[in-house]
PDB file of C-alpha atoms in Angstrom:
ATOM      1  CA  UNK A  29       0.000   0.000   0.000  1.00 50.00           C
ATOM      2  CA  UNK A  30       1.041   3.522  -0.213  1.00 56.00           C
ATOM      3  CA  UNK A  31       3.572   4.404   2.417  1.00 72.00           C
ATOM      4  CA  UNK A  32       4.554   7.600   3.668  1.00 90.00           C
ATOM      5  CA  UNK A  33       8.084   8.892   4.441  1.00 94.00           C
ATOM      6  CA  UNK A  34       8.609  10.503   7.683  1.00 95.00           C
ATOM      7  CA  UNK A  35      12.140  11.730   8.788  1.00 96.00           C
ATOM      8  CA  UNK A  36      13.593  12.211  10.890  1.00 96.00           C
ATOM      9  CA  UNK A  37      13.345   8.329  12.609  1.00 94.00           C
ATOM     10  CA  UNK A  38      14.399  10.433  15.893  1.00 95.00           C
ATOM     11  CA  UNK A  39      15.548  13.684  17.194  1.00 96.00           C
ATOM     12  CA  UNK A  40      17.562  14.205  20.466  1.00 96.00           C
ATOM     13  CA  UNK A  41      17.451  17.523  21.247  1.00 95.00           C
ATOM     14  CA  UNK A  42      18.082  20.169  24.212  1.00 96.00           C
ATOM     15  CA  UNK A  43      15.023  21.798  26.022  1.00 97.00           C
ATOM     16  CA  UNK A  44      14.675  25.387  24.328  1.00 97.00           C
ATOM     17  CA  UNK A  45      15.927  24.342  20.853  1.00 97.00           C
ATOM     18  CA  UNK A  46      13.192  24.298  17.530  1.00 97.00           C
ATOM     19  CA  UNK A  47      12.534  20.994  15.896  1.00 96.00           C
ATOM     20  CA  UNK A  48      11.356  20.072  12.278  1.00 97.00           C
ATOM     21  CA  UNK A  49      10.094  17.096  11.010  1.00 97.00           C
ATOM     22  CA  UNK A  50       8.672  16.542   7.610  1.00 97.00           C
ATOM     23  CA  UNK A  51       6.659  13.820   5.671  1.00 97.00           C
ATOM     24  CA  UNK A  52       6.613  13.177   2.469  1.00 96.00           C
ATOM     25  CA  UNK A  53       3.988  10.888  -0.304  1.00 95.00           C
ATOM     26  CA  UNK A  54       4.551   9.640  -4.114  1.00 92.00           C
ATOM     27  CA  UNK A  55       0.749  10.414  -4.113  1.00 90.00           C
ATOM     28  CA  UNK A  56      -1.629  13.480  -3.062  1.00 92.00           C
ATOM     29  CA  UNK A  57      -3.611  13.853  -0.161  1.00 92.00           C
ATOM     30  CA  UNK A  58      -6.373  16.136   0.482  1.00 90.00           C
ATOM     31  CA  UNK A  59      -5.773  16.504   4.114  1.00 91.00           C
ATOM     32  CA  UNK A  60      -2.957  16.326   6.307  1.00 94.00           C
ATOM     33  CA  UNK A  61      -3.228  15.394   9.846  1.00 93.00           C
ATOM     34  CA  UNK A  62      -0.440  15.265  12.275  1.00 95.00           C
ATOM     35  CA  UNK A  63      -0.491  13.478  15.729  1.00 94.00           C
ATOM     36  CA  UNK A  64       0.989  13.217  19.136  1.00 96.00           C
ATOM     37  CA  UNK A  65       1.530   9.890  20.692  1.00 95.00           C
ATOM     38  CA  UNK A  66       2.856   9.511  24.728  1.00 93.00           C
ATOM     39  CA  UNK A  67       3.954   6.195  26.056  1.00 87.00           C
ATOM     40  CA  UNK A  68       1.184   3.865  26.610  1.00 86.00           C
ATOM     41  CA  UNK A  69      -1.898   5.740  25.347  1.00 90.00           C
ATOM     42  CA  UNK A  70      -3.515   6.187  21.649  1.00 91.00           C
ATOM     43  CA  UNK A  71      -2.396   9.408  19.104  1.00 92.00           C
ATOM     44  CA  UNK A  72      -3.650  12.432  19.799  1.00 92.00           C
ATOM     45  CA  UNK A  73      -4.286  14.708  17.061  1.00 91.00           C
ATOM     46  CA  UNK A  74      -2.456  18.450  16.749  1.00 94.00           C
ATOM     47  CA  UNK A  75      -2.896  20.111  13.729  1.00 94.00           C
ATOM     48  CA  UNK A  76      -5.268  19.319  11.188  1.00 92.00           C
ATOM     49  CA  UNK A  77      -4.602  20.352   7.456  1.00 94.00           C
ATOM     50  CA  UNK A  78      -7.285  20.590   4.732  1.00 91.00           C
ATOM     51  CA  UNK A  79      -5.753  22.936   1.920  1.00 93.00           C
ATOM     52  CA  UNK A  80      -2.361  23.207   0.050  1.00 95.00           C
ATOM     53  CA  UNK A  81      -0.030  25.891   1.100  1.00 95.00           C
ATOM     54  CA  UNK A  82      -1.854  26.031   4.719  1.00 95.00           C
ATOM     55  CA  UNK A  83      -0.092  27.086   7.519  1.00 96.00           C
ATOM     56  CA  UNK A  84      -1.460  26.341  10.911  1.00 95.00           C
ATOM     57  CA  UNK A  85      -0.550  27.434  14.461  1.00 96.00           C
ATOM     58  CA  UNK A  86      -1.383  24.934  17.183  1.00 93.00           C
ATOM     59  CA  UNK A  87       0.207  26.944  20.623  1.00 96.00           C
ATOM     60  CA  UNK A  88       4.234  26.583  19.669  1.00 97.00           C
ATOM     61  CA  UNK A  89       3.474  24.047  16.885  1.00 97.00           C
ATOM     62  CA  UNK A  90       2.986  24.684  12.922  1.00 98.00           C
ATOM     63  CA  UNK A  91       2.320  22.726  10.206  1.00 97.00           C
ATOM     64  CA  UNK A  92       2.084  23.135   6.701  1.00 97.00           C
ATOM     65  CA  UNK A  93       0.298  21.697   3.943  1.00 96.00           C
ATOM     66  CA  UNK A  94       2.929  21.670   0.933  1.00 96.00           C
ATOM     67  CA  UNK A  95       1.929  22.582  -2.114  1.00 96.00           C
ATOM     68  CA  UNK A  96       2.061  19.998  -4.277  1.00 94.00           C
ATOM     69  CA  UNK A  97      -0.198  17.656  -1.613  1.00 94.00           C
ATOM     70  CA  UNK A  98       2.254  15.442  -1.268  1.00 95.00           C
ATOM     71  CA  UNK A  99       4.328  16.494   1.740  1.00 96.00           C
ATOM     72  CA  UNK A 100       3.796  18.128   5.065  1.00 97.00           C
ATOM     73  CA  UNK A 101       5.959  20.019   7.816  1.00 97.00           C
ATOM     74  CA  UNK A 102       5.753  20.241  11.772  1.00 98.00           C
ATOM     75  CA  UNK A 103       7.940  22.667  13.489  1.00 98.00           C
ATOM     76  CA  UNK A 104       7.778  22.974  17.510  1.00 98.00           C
ATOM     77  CA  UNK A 105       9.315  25.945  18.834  1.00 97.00           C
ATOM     78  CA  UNK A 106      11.050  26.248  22.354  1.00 97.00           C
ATOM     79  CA  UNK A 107      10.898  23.176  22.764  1.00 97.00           C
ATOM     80  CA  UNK A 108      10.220  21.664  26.663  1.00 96.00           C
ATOM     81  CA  UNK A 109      10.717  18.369  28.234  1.00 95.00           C
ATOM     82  CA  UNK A 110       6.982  17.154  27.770  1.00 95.00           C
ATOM     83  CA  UNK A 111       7.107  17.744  24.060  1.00 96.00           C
ATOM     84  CA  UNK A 112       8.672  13.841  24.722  1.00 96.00           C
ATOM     85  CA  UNK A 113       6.866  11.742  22.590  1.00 96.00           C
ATOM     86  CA  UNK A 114       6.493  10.307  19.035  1.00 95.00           C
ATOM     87  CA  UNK A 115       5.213  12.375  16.488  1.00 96.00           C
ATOM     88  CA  UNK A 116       3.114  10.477  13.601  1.00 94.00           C
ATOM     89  CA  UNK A 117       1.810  12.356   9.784  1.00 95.00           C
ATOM     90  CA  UNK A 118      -1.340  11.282   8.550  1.00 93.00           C
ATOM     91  CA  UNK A 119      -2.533  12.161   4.748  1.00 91.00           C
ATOM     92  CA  UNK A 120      -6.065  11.428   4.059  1.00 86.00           C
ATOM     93  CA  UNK A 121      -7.579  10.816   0.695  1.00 83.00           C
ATOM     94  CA  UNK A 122     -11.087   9.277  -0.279  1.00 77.00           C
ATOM     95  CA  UNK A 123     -11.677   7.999   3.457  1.00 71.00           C
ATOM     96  CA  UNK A 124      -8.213   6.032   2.972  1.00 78.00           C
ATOM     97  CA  UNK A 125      -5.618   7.422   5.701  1.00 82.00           C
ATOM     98  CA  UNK A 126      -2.069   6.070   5.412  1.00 88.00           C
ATOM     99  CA  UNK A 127       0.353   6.908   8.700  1.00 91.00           C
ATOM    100  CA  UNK A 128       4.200   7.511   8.444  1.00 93.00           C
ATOM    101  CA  UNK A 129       6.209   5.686  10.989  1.00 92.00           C
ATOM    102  CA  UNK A 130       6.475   8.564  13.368  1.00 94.00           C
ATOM    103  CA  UNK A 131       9.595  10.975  14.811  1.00 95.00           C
ATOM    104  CA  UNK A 132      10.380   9.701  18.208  1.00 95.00           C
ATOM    105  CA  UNK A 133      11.393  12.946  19.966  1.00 97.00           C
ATOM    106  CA  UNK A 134      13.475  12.851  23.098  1.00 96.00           C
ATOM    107  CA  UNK A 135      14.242  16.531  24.585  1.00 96.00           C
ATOM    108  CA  UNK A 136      16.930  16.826  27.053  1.00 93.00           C
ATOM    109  CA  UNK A 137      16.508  19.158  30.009  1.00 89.00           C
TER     110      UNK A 137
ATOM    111  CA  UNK B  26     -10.940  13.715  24.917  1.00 56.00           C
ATOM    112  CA  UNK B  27     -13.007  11.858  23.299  1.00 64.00           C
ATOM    113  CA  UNK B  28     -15.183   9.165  24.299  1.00 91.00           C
ATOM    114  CA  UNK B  29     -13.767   6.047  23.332  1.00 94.00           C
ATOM    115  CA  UNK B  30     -12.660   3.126  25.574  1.00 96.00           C
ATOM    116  CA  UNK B  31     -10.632   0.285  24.721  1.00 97.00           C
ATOM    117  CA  UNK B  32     -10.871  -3.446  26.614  1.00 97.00           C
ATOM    118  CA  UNK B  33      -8.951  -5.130  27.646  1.00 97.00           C
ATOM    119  CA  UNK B  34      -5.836  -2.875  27.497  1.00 96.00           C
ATOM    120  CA  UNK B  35      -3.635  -5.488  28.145  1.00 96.00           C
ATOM    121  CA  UNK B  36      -4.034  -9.131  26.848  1.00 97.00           C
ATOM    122  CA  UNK B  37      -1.550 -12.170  26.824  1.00 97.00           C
ATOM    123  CA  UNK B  38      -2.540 -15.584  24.808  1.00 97.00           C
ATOM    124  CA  UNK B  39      -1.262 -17.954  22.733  1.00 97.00           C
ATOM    125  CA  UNK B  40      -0.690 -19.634  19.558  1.00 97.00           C
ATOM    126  CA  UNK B  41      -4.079 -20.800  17.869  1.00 97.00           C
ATOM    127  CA  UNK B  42      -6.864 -19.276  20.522  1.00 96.00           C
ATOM    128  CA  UNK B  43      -9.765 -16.948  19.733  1.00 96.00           C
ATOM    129  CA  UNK B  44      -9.256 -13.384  20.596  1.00 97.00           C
ATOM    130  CA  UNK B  45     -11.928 -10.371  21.100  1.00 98.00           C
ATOM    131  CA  UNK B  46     -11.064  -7.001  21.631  1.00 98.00           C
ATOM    132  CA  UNK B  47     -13.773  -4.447  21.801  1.00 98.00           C
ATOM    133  CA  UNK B  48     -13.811  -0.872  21.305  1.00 98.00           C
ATOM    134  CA  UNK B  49     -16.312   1.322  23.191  1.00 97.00           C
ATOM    135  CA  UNK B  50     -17.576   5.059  22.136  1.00 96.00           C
ATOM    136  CA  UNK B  51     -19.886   7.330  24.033  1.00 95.00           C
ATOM    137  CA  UNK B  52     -19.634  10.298  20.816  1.00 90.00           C
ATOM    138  CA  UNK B  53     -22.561   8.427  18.419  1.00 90.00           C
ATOM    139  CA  UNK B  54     -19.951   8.878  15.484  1.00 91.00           C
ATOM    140  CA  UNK B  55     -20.551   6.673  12.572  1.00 90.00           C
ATOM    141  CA  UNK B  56     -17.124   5.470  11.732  1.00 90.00           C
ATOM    142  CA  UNK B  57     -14.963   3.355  13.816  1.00 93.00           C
ATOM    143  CA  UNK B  58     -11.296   1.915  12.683  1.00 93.00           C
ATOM    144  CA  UNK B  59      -9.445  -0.748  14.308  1.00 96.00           C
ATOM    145  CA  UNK B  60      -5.450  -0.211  13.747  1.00 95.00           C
ATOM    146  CA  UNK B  61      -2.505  -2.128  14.444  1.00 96.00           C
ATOM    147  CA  UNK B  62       1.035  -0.588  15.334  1.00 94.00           C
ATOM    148  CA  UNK B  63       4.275  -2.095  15.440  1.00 91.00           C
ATOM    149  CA  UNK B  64       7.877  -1.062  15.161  1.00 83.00           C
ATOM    150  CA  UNK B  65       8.906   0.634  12.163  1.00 77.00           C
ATOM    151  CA  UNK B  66       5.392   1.223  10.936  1.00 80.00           C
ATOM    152  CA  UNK B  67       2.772   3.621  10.919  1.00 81.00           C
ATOM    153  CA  UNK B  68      -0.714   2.189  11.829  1.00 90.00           C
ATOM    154  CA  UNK B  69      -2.229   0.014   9.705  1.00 92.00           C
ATOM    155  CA  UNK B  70      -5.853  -0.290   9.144  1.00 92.00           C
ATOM    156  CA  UNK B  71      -7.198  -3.563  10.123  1.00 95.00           C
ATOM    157  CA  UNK B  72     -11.414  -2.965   9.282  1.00 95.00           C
ATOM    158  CA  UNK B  73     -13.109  -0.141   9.684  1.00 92.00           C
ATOM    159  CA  UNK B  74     -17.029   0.885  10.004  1.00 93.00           C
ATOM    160  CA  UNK B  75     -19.365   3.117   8.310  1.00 89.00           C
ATOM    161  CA  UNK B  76     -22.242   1.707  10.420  1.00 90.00           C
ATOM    162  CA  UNK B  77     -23.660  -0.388  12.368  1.00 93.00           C
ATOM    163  CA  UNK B  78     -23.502  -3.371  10.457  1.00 93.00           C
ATOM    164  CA  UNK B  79     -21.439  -2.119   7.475  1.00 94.00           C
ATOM    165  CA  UNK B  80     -17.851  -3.209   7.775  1.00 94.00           C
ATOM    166  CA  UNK B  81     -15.135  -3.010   5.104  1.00 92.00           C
ATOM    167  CA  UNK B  82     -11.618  -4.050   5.194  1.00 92.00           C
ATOM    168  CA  UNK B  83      -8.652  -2.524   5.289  1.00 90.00           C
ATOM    169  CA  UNK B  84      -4.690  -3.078   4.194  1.00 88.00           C
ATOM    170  CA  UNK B  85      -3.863  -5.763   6.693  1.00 93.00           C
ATOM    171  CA  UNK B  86      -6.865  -7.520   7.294  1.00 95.00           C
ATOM    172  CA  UNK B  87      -6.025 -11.375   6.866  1.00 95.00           C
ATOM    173  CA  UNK B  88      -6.641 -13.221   9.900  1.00 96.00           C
ATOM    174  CA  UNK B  89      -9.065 -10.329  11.646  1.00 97.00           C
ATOM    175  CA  UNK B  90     -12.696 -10.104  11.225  1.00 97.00           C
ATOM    176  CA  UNK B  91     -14.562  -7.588  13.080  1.00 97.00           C
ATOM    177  CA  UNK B  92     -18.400  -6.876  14.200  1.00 97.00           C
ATOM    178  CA  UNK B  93     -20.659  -3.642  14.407  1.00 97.00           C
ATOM    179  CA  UNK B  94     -23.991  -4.786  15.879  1.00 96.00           C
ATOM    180  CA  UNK B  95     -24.575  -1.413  17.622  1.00 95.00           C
ATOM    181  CA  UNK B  96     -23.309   2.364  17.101  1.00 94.00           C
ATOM    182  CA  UNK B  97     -21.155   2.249  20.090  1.00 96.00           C
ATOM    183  CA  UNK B  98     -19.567  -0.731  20.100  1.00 97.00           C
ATOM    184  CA  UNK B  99     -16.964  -2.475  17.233  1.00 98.00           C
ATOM    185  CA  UNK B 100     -15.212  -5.731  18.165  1.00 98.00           C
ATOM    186  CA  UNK B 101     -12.317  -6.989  16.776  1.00 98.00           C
ATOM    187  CA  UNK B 102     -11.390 -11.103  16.713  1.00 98.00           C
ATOM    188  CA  UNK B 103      -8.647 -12.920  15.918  1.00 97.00           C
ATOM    189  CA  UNK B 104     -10.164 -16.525  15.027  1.00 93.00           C
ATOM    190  CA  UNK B 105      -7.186 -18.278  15.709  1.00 96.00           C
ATOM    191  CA  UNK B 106      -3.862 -16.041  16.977  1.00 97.00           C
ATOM    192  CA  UNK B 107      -0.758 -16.145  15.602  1.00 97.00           C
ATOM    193  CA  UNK B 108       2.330 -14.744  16.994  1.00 97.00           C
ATOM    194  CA  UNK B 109       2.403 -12.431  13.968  1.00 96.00           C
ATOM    195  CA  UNK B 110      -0.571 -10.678  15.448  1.00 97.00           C
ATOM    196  CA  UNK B 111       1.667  -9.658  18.632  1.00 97.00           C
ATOM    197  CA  UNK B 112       0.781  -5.751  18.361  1.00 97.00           C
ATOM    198  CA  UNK B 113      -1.012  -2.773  20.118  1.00 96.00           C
ATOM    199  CA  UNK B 114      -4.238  -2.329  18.637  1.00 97.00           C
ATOM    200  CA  UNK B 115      -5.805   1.063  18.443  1.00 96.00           C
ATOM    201  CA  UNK B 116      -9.338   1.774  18.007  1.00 96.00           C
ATOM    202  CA  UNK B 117     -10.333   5.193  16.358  1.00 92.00           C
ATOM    203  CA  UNK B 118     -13.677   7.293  15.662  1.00 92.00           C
ATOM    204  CA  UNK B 119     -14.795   9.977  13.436  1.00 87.00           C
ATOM    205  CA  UNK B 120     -17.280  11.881  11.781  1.00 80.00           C
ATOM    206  CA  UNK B 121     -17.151  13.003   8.089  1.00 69.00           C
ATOM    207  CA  UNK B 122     -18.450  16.080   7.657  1.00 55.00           C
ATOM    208  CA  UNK B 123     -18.171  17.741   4.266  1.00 48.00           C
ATOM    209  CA  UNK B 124     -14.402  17.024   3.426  1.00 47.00           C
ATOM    210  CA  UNK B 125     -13.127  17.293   6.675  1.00 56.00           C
ATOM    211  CA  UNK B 126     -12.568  14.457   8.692  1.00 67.00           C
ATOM    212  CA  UNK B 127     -10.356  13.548  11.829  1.00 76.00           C
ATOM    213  CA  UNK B 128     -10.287  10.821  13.416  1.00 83.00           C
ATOM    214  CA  UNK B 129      -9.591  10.051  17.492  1.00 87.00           C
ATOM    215  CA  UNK B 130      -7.584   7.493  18.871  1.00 92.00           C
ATOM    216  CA  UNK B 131      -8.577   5.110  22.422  1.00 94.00           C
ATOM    217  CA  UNK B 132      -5.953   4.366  24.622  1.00 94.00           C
ATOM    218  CA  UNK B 133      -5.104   0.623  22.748  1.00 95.00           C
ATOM    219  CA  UNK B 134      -4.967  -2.788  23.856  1.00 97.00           C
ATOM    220  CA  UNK B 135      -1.218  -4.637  24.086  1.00 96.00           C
ATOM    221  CA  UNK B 136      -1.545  -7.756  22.476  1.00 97.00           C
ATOM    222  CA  UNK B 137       1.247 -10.626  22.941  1.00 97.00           C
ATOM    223  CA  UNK B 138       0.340 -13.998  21.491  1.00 97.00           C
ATOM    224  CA  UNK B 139       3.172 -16.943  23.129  1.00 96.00           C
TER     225      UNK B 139
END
């Protein structure tokens, strides 16, 4: 099925320092999603994206819809120690949702 | 958060048993997914439901078959386990309206099959 490539794999990174994270498709989605998963408990969804070239604010997180559909950004800001966590993408096309495999992201106090 | 529970969370078996995990939502949405996550991949979709009774697979659905006899609730079984099926399973809800759709995630169920 249609994968999607998310990079970095990980990030270790100090407390106060901006992180970006990107995911890109071979094919076009008409909706971008991007999640937040913590140890032990289902994704939680940040920043929902429904047109190209959108750039949404979520508190010290953006995202962006790319242009040509197929790719999206995340970029967290200052970051702090609970931004801990693994980050997951999420296009959406016709009711099919692929995942990428998700940015673990370890910040360091 | 949303209104979805997940039982049980945490489930050991083994090889060649019947497994049923349900999913639980209190939000009256119409769809429900089951997922599976393992290392190295995104979730997969298992089945998912566009009502009750209407069930439709999904990219990795060999060995699952699922069951939607009411809004709330969507069961997932595992006729016979394998060890393959060793995962956390994820349950998710949403509700398409016009384009946009999200969906949101229960807590998961840790599966290990001996």
């Amino acid at each position: 099925g249609q994968q999607l490539n998310q990079s970095p794999q990980s990030m270790f990174i100090q407390e106060g320092e901006d992180v970006s994270m990107n995911c890109t498709s071979s094919s076009i989605f008409n909706t971008w999603l991007w999640y937040k998963q913590d140890p032990g408990e289902g994704p939680v969804l940040l920043i929902a994206l429904y047109k190209a070239g959108e750039l949404t604010s979520n508190g010290r997180l953006t995202a962006q819809f790319g242009i040509t559909r197929k790719d999206s950004f995340l970029n967290i800001s200052a970051s702090i120690p609970s931004d801990v966590g693994i980050y997951f993408c999420a296009g959406l096309e016709n009711n099919d949702m692929r995942f990428g495999a998700g940015t673990r992201l370890t910040v360091k106090p | 958060d949303a209104g979805i529970t997940q039982s049980p969370r945490h489930k050991v078996t083994e090889t060649g048993t019947p497994v049923t995990l349900r999913c639980h939502q209190t939000e009256n949405h119409r769809y429900m997914y089951w997922y599976r996550q393992d290392p190295g991949h995104g979730l997969r979709l298992i089945h998912y439901s566009y009502g009750v009774k209407d069930t439709d697979k999904g990219e990795v659905s060999d060995g699952y078959s699922v069951s939607r006899s009411k809004t709330e609730d969507f069961l997932l079984t595992l006729e016979s386990a394998t060890s393959s099926q060793t995962s956390v399973y994820f349950c998710a809800i949403s509700e398409l309206t016009s384009a946009r759709e999200t969906q949101y995630f229960g807590p998961g169920t840790r599966l290990l099959v001996l």
